[in-house]
Each structure stands twice: as structure tokens, then as C-alpha cells.
mmCIF file with all atom_site columns, C-alpha atoms in Angstrom:
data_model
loop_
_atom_site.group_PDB
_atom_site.id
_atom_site.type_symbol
_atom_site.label_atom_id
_atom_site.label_alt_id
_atom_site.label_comp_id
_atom_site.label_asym_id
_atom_site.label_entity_id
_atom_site.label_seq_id
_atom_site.pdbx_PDB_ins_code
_atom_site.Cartn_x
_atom_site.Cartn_y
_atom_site.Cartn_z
_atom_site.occupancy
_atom_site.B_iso_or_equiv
_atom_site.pdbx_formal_charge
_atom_site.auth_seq_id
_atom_site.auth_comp_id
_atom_site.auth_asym_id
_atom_site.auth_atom_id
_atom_site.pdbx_PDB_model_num
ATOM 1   C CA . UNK A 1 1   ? 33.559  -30.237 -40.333 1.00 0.00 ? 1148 UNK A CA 1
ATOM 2   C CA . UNK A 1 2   ? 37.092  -30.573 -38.516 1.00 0.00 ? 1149 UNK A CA 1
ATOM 3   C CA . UNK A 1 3   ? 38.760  -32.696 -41.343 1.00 0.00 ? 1150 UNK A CA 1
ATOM 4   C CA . UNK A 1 4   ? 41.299  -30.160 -42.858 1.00 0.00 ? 1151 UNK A CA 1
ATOM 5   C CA . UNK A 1 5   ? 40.947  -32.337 -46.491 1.00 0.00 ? 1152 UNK A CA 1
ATOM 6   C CA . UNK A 1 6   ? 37.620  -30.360 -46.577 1.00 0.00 ? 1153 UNK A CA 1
ATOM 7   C CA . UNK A 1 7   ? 36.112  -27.143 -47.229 1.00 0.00 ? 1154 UNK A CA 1
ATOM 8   C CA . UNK A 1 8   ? 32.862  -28.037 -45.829 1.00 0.00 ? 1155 UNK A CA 1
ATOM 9   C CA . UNK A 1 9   ? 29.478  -25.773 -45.385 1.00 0.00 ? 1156 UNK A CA 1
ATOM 10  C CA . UNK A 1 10  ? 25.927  -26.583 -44.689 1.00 0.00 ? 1157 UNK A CA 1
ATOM 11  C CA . UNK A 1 11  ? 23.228  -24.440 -45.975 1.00 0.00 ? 1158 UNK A CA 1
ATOM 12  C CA . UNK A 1 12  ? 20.136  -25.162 -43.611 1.00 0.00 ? 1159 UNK A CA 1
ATOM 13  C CA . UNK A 1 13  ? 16.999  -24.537 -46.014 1.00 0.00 ? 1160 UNK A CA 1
ATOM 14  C CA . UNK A 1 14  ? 14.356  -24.149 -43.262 1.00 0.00 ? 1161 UNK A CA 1
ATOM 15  C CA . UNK A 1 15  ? 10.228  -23.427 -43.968 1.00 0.00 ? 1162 UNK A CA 1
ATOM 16  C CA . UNK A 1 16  ? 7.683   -22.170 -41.429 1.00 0.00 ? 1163 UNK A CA 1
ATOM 17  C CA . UNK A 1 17  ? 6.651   -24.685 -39.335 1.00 0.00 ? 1164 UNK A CA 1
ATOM 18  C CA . UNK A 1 18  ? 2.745   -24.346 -39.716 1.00 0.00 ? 1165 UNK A CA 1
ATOM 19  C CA . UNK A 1 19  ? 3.475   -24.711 -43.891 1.00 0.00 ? 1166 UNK A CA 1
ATOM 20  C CA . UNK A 1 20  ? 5.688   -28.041 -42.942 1.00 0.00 ? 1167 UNK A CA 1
ATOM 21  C CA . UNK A 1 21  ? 2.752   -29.523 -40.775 1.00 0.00 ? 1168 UNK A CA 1
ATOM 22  C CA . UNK A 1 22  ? 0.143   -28.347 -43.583 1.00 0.00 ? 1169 UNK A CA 1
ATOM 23  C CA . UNK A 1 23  ? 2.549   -30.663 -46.454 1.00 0.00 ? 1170 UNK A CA 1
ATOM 24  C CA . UNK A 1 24  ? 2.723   -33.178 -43.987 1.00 0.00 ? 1171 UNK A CA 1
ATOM 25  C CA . UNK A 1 25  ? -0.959  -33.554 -43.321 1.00 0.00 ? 1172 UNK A CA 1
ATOM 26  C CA . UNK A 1 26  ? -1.597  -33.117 -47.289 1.00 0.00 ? 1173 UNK A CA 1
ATOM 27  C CA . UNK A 1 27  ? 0.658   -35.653 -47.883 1.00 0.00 ? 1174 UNK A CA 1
ATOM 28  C CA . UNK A 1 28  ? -0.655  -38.036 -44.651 1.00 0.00 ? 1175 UNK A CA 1
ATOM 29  C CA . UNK A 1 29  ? -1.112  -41.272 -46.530 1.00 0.00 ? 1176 UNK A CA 1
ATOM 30  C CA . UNK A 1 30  ? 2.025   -41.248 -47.862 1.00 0.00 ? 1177 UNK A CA 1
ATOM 31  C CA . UNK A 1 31  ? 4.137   -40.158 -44.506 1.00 0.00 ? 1178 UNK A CA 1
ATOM 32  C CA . UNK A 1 32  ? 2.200   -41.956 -41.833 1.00 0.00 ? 1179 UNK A CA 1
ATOM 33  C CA . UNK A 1 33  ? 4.437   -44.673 -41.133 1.00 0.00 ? 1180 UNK A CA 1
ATOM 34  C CA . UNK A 1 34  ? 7.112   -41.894 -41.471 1.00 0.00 ? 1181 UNK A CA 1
ATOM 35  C CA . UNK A 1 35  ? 5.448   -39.669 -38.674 1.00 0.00 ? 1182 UNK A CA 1
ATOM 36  C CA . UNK A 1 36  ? 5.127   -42.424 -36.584 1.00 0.00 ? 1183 UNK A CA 1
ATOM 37  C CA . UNK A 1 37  ? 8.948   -42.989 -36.924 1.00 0.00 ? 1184 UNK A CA 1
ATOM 38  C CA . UNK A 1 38  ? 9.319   -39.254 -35.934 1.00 0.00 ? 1185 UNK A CA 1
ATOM 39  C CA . UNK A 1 39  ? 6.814   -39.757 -33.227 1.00 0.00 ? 1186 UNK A CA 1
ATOM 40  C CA . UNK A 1 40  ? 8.135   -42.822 -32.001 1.00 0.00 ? 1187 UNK A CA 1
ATOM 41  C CA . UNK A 1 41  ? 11.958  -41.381 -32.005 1.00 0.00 ? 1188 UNK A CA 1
ATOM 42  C CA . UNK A 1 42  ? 11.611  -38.419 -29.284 1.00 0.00 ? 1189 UNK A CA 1
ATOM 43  C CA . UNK A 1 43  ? 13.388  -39.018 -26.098 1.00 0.00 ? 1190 UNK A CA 1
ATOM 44  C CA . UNK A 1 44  ? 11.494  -40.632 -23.337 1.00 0.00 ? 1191 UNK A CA 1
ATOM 45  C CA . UNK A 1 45  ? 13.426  -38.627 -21.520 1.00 0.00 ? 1192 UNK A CA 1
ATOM 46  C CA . UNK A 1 46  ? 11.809  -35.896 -22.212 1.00 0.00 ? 1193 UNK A CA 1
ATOM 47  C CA . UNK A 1 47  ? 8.366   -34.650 -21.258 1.00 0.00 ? 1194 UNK A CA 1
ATOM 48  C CA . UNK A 1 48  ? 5.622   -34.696 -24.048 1.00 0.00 ? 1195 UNK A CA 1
ATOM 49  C CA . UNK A 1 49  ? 3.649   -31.497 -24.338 1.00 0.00 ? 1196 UNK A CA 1
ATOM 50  C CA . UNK A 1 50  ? -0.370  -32.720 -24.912 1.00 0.00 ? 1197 UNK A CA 1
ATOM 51  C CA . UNK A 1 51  ? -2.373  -31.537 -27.301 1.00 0.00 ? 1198 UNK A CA 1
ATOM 52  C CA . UNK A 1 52  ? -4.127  -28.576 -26.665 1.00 0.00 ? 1199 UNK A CA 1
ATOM 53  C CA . UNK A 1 53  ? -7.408  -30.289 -28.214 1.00 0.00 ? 1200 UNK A CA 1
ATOM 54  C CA . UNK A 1 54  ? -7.723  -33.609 -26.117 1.00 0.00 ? 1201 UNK A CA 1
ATOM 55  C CA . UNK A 1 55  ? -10.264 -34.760 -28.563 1.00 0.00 ? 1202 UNK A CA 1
ATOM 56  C CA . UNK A 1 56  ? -7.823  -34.090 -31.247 1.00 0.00 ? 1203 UNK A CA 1
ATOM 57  C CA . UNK A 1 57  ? -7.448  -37.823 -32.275 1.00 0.00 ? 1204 UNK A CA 1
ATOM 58  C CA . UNK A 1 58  ? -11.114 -39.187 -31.841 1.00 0.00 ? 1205 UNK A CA 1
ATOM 59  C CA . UNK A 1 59  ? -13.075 -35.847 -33.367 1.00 0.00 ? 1206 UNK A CA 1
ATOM 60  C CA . UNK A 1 60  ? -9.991  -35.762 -36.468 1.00 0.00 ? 1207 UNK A CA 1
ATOM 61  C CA . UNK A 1 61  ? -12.342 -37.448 -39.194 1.00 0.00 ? 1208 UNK A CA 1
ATOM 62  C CA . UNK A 1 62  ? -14.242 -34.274 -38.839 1.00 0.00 ? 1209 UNK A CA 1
ATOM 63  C CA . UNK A 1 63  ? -10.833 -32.614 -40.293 1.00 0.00 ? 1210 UNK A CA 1
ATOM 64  C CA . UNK A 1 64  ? -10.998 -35.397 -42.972 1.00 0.00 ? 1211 UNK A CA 1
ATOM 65  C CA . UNK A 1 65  ? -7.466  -37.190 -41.949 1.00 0.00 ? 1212 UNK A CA 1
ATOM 66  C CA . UNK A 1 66  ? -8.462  -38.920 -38.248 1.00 0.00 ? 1213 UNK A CA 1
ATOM 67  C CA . UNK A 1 67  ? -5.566  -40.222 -36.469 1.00 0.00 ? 1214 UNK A CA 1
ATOM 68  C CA . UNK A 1 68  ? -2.853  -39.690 -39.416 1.00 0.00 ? 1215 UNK A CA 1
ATOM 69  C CA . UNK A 1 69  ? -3.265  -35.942 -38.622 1.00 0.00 ? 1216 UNK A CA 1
ATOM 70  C CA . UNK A 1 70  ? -2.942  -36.553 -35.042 1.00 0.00 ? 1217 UNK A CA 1
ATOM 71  C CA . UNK A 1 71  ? 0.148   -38.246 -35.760 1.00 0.00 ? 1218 UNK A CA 1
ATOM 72  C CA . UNK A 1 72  ? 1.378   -35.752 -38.655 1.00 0.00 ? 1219 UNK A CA 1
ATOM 73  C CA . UNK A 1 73  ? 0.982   -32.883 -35.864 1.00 0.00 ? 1220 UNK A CA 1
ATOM 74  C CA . UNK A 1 74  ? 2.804   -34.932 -33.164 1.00 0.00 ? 1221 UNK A CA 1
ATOM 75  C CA . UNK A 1 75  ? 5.748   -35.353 -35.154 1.00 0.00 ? 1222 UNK A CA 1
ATOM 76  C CA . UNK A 1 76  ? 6.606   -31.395 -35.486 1.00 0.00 ? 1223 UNK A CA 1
ATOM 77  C CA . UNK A 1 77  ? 7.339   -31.703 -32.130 1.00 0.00 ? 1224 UNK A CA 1
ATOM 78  C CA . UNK A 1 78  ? 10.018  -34.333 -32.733 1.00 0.00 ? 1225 UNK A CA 1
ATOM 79  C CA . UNK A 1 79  ? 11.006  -32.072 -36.081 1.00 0.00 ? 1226 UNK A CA 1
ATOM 80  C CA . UNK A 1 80  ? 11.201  -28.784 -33.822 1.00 0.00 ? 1227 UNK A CA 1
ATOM 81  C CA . UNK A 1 81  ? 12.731  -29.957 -31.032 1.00 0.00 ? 1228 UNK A CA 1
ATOM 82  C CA . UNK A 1 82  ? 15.702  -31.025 -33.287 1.00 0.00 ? 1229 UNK A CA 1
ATOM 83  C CA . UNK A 1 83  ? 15.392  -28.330 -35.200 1.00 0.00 ? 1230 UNK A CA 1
ATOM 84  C CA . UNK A 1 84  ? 15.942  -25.786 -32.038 1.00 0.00 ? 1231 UNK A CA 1
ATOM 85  C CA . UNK A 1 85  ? 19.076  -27.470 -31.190 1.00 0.00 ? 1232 UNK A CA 1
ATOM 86  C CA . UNK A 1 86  ? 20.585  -27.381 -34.352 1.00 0.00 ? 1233 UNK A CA 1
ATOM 87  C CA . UNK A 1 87  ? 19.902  -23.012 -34.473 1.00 0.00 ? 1234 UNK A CA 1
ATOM 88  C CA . UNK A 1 88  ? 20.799  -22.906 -30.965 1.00 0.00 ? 1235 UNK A CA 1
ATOM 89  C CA . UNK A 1 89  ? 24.302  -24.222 -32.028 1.00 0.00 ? 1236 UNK A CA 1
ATOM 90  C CA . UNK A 1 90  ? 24.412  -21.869 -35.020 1.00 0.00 ? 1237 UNK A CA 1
ATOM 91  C CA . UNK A 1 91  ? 23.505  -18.983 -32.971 1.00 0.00 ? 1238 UNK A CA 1
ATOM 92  C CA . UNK A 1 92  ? 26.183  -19.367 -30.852 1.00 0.00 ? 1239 UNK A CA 1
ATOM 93  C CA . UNK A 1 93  ? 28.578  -21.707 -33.130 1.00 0.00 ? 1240 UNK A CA 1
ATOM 94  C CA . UNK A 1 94  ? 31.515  -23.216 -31.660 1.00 0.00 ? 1241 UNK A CA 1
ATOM 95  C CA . UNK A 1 95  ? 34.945  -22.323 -34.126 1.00 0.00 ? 1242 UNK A CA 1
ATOM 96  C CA . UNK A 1 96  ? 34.656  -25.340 -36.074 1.00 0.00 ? 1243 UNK A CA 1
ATOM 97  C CA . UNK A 1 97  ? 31.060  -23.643 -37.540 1.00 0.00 ? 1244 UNK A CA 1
ATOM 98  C CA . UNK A 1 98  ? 31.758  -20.458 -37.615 1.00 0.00 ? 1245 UNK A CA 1
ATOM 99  C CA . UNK A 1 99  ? 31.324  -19.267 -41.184 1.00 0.00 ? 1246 UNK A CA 1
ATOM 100 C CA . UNK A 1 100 ? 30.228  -22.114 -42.163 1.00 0.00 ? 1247 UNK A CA 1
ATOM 101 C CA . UNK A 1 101 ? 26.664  -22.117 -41.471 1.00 0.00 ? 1248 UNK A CA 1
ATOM 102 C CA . UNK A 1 102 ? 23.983  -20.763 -43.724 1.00 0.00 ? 1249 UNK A CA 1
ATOM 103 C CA . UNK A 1 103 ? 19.831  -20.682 -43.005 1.00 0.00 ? 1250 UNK A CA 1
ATOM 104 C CA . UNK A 1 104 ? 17.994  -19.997 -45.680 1.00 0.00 ? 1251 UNK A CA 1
ATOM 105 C CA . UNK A 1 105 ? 14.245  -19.577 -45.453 1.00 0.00 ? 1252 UNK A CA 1
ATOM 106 C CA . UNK A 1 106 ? 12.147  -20.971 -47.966 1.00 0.00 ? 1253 UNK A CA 1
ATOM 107 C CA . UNK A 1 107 ? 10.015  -18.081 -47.980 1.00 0.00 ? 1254 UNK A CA 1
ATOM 108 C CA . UNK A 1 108 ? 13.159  -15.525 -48.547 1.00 0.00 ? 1255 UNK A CA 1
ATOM 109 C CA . UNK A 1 109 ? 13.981  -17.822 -51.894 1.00 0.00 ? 1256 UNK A CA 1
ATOM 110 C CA . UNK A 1 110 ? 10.142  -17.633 -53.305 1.00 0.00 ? 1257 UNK A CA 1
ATOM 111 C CA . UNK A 1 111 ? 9.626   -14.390 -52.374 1.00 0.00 ? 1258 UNK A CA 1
ATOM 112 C CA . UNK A 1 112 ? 13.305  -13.123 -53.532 1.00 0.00 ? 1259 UNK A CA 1
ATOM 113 C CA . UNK A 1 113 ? 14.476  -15.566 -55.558 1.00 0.00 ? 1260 UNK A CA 1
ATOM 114 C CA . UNK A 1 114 ? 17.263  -13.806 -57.011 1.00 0.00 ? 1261 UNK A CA 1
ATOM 115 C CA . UNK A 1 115 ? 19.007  -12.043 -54.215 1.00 0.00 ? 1262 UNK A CA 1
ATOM 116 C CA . UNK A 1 116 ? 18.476  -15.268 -52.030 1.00 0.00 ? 1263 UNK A CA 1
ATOM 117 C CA . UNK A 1 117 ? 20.166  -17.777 -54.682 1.00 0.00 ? 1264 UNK A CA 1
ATOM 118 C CA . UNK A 1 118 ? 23.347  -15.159 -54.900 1.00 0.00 ? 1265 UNK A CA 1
ATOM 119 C CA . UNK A 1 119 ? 23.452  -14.972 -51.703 1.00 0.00 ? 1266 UNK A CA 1
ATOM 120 C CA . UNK A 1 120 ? 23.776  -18.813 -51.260 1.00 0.00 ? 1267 UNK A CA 1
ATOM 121 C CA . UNK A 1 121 ? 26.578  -19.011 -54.093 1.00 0.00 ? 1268 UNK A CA 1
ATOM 122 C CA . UNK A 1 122 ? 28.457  -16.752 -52.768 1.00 0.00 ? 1269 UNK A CA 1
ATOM 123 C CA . UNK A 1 123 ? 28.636  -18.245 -49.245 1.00 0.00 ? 1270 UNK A CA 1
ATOM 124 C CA . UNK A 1 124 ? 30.003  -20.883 -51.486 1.00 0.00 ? 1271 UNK A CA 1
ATOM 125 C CA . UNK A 1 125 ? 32.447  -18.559 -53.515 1.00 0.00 ? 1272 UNK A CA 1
ATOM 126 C CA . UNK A 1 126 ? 30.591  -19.965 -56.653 1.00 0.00 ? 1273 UNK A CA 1
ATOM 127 C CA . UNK A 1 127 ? 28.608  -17.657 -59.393 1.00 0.00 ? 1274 UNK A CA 1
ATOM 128 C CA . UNK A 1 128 ? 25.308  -18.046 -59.907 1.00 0.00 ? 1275 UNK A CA 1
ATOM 129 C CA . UNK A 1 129 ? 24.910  -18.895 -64.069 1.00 0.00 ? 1276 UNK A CA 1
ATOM 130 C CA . UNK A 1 130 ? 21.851  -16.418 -65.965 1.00 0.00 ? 1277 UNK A CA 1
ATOM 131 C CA . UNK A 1 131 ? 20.682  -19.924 -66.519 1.00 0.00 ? 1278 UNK A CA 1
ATOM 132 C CA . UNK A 1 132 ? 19.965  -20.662 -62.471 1.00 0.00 ? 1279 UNK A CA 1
ATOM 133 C CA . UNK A 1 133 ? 18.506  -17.536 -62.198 1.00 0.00 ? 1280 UNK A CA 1
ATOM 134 C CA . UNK A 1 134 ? 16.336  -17.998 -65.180 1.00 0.00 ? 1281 UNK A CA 1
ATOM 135 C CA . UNK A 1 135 ? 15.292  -21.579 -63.615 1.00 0.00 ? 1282 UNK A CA 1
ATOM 136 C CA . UNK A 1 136 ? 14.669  -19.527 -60.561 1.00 0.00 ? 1283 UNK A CA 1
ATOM 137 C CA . UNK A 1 137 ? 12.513  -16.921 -61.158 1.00 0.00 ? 1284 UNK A CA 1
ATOM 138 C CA . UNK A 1 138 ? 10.491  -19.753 -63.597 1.00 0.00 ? 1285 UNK A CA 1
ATOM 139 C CA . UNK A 1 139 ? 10.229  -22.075 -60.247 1.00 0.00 ? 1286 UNK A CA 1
ATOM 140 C CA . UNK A 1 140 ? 8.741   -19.151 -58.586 1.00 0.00 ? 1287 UNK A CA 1
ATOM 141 C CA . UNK A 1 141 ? 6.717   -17.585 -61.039 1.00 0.00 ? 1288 UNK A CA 1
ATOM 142 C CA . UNK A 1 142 ? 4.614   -20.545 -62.052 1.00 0.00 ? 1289 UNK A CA 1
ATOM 143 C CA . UNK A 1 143 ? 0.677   -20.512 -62.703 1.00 0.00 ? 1290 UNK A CA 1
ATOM 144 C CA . UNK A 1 144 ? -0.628  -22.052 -59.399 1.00 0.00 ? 1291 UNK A CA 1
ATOM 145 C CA . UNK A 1 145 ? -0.231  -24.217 -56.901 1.00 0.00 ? 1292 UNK A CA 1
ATOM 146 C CA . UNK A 1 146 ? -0.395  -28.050 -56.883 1.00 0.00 ? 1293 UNK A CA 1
ATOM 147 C CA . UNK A 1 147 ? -1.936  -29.710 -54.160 1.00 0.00 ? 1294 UNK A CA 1
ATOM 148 C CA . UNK A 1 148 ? -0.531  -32.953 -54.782 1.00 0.00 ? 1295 UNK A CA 1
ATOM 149 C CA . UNK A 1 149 ? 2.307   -34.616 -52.872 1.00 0.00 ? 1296 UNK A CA 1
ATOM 150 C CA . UNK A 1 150 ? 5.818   -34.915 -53.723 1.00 0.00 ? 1297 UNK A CA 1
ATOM 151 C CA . UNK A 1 151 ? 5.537   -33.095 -57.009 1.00 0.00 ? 1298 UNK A CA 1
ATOM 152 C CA . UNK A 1 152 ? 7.974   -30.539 -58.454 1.00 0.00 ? 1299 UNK A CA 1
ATOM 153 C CA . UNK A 1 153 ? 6.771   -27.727 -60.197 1.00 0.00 ? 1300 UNK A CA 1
ATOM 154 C CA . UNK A 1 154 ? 7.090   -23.847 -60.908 1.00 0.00 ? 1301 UNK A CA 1
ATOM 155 C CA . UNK A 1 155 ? 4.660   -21.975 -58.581 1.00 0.00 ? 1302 UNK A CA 1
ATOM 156 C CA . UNK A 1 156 ? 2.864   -19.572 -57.654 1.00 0.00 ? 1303 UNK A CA 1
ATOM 157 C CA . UNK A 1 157 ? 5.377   -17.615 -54.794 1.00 0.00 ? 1304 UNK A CA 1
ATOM 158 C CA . UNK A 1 158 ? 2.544   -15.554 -53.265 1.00 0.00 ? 1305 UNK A CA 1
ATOM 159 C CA . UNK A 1 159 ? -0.027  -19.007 -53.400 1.00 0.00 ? 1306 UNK A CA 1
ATOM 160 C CA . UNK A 1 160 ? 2.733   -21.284 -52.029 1.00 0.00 ? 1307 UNK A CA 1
ATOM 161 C CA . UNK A 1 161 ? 3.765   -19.085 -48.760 1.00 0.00 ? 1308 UNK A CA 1
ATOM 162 C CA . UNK A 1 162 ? -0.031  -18.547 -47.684 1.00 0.00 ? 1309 UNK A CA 1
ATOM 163 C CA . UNK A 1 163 ? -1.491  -21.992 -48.449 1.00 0.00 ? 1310 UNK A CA 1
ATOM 164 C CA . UNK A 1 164 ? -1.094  -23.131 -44.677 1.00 0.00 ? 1311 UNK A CA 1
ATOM 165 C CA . UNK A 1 165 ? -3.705  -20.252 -43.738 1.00 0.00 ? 1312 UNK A CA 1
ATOM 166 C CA . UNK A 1 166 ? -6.180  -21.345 -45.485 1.00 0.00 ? 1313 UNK A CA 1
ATOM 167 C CA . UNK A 1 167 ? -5.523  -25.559 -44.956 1.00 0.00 ? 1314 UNK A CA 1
ATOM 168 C CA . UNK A 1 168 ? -5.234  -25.542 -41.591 1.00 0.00 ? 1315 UNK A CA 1
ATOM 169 C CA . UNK A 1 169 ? -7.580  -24.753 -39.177 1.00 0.00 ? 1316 UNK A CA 1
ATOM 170 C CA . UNK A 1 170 ? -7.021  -22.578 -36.253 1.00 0.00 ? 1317 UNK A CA 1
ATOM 171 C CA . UNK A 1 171 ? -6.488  -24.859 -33.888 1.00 0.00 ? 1318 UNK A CA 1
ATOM 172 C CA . UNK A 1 172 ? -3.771  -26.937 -36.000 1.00 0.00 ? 1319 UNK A CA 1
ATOM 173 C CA . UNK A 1 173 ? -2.108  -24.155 -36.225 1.00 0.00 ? 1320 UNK A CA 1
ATOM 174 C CA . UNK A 1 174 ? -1.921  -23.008 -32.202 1.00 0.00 ? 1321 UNK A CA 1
ATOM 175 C CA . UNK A 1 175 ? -0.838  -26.541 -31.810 1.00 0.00 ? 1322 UNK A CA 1
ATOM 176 C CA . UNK A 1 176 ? 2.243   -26.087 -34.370 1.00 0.00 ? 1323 UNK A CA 1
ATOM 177 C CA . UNK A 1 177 ? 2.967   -22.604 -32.853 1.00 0.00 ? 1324 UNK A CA 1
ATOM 178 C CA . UNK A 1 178 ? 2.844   -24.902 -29.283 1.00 0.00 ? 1325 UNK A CA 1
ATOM 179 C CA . UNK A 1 179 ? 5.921   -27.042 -30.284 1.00 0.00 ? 1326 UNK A CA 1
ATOM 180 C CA . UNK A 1 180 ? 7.776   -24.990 -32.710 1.00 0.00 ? 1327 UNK A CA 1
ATOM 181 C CA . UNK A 1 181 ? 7.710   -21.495 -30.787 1.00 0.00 ? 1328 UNK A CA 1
ATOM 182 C CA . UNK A 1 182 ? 11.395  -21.062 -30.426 1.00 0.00 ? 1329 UNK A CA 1
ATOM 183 C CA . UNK A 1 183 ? 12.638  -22.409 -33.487 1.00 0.00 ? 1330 UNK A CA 1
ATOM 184 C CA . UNK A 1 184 ? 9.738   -19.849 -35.111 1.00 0.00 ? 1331 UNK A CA 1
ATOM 185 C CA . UNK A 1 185 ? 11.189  -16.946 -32.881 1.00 0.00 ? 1332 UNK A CA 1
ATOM 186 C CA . UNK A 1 186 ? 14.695  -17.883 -34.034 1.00 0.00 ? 1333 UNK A CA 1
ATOM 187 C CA . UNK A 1 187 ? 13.762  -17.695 -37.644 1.00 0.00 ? 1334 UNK A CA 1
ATOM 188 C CA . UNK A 1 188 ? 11.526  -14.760 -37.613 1.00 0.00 ? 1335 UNK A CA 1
ATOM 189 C CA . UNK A 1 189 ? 8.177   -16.259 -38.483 1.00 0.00 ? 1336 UNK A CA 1
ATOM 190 C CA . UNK A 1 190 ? 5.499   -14.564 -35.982 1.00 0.00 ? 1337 UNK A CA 1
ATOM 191 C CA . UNK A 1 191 ? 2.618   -16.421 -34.385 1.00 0.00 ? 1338 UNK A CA 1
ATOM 192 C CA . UNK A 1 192 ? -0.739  -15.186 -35.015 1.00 0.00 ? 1339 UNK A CA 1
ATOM 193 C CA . UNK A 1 193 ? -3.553  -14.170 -32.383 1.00 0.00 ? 1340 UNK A CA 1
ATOM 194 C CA . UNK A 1 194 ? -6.703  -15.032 -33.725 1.00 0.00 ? 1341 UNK A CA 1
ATOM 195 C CA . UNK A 1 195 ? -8.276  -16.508 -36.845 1.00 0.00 ? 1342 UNK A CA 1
ATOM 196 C CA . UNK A 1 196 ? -9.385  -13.596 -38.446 1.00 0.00 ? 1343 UNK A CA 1
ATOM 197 C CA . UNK A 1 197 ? -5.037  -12.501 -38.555 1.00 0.00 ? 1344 UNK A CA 1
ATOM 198 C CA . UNK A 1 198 ? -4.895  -16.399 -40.327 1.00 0.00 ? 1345 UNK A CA 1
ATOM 199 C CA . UNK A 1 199 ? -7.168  -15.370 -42.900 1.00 0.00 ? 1346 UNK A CA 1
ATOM 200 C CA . UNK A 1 200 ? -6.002  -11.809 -43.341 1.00 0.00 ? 1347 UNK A CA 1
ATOM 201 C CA . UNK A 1 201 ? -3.364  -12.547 -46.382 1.00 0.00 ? 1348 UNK A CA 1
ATOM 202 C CA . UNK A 1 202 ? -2.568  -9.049  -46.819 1.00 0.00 ? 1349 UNK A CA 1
ATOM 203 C CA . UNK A 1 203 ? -0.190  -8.913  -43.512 1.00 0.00 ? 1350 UNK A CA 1
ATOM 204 C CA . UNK A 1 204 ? 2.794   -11.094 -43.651 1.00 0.00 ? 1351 UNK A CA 1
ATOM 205 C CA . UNK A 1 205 ? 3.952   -12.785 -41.173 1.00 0.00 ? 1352 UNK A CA 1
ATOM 206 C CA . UNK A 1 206 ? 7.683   -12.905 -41.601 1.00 0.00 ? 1353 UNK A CA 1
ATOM 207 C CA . UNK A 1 207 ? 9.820   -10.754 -39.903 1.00 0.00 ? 1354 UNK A CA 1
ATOM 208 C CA . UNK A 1 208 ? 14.157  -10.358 -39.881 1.00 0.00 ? 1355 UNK A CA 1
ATOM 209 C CA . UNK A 1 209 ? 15.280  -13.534 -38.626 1.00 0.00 ? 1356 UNK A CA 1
ATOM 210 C CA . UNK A 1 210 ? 18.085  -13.580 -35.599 1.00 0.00 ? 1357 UNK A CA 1
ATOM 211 C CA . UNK A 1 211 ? 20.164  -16.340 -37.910 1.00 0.00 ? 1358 UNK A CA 1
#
């Protein structure tokens, strides 16, 4: 970021926490040994919050993914944690960052895919081309929403926010809200009280973010 030779920017695509842990936990045979990196990585240092269900990791199979959930839930801890520094510094950026960070919510591009992508480019002082738009709008504007892992494909925008609330269960989800609280607060994405506000898809839970 300090070499003058560059013009360098980082655009921070971030996603609601509780729709990260929900991929993660789709996709839990293909990222265990990857969450167990993540879980594995945190600093000893630092004190582990527990699991608000004890019985998380023994009762899982019930949830149909036994101890790779437990592990898939343990790593957004890790993920947050890091993730919390890293707006903490952009909230208050030193010179070398200033105007040239960018968070972008994944939820603002689906939602307003348009407006979002120029809004990128021209942090970058680039154009966007009918063409990316068109590519745009067809990403978001697809016929469903695939539940398999790793696969690229035009969506559903409305399907693809929500799809959390309805794979998680309640508790999952007080346990992501548990370790990602302040990056969620940061980014504007508000924690729900009760499982009938999970279920309700007609309120939205995004709000302006402070980034």
C-alpha cells in the first residue's frame, strides 16, 4: 500500500455472517479439514467463547452434519475475529488507507446490482461496460437457487439473501450472532430476537452500514 510504483485499492466484498456459516455447513464435507485449519489457527492467547449449546457437538447428527458443523460454526469465530480487525482499521484508517478502502456487501450487489457494480468501478476510476451490467443483472436474476457447493450460477437475489433463515436453525444462528456481533454491527446486518423474526422473510434485516 506504501510503494509509490502503485496505485493500489482493496475492495473488501463482505456477506452476513449467519449466510457464510450456512455455505460453510452446506458445503461441510468439502471444508472440514479447512475449518479445522481456521479453528486450529486462533490465538491461544486469546480466550475461546463456548458454545452456547454444550451439547452442540454430541446431539449435531440430529442437525444431520455431527461434529463437521460443530467445527464449521467454530471457525466463524476465527473468520470474525479477523474480520473485526480488519473494519476496525478501515473505520479509522491510518493515511496510507485512506481512500483506498472499499466494503462492499454481498447483499447491496444482489439486491442492487447495478448501482453497486458502478459504484465499485468508479472507486477504481474505470467504466463499467453495458456488457458487465448485462452479466450482472443475469447473475442476479437467475431462476433459483442451487444448493450445491462451489458452483457458479445466475440466481435468484431475493432466494440467495434469505436462504440462511430457513437452513439454519435458531440456535446456529444465536451462536453466529455470538462471535460475529461487532463485525455484524459494523456492517449493518441486525441480529434477530426470536425465531418467528428468522422466519418472517418479509422484514429485512439489513440496515446502513457505518463502513
Amino acid at each position: 500500500m506504501r510503494d509509490p510504483a502503485l496505485d493500489l485499492k482493496v475492495i473488501h466484498l463482505v456477506r452476513d455472517p449467519r449466510a457464510v456459516a450456512s455455505s460453510r455447513i452446506r458445503s461441510r464435507h468439502g471444508l472440514i479439514r479447512e475449518s479445522l485449519q481456521v479453528v486450529r489457527s486462533r490465538d491461544p492467547r486469546v480466550h475461546r467463547m463456548p458454545f452456547l449449546d454444550a451439547s452442540h457437538k454430541l446431539g449435531g447428527k440430529k442437525e444431520g452434519g455431527g461434529g463437521s458443523d460443530y467445527h464449521a460454526l467454530g471457525a466463524m469465530e476465527v473468520i470474525c475475529s479477523s474480520m473485526a480487525k480488519t473494519l476496525l482499521t478501515a473505520l479509522r484508517p491510518p493515511d496510507w488507507l485512506q481512500g483506498n478502502y472499499m466494503a462492499v456487501r454481498y447483499e447491496d450487489l444482489v439486491v442492487e446490482p447495478i448501482k453497486t457494480l458502478r459504484r465499485v468501478y468508479g472507486f477504481v476510476n474505470l467504466a463499467v461496460s453495458p456488457e458487465m451490467e448485462k452479466f450482472a443483472l443475469n447473475m442476479t436474476s437467475g431462476p433459483g437457487y442451487s444448493s450445491k457447493p462451489f458452483v457458479v450460477s445466475a440466481r435468484n437475489a431475493t432466494q440467495a439473501l434469505s436462504a440462511w433463515r430457513t437452513a439454519l436453525s435458531y440456535q446456529q444462528i444465536k451462536q453466529v450472532e455470538e462471535y460475529c456481533h461487532q463485525p455484524m454491527a459494523l456492517l449493518g446486518y441486525e441480529r434477530v430476537g426470536s425465531p418467528e423474526e428468522v422466519k418472517d422473510l418479509s422484514r429485512t434485516l439489513l440496515r446502513k452500514p457505518q463502513l
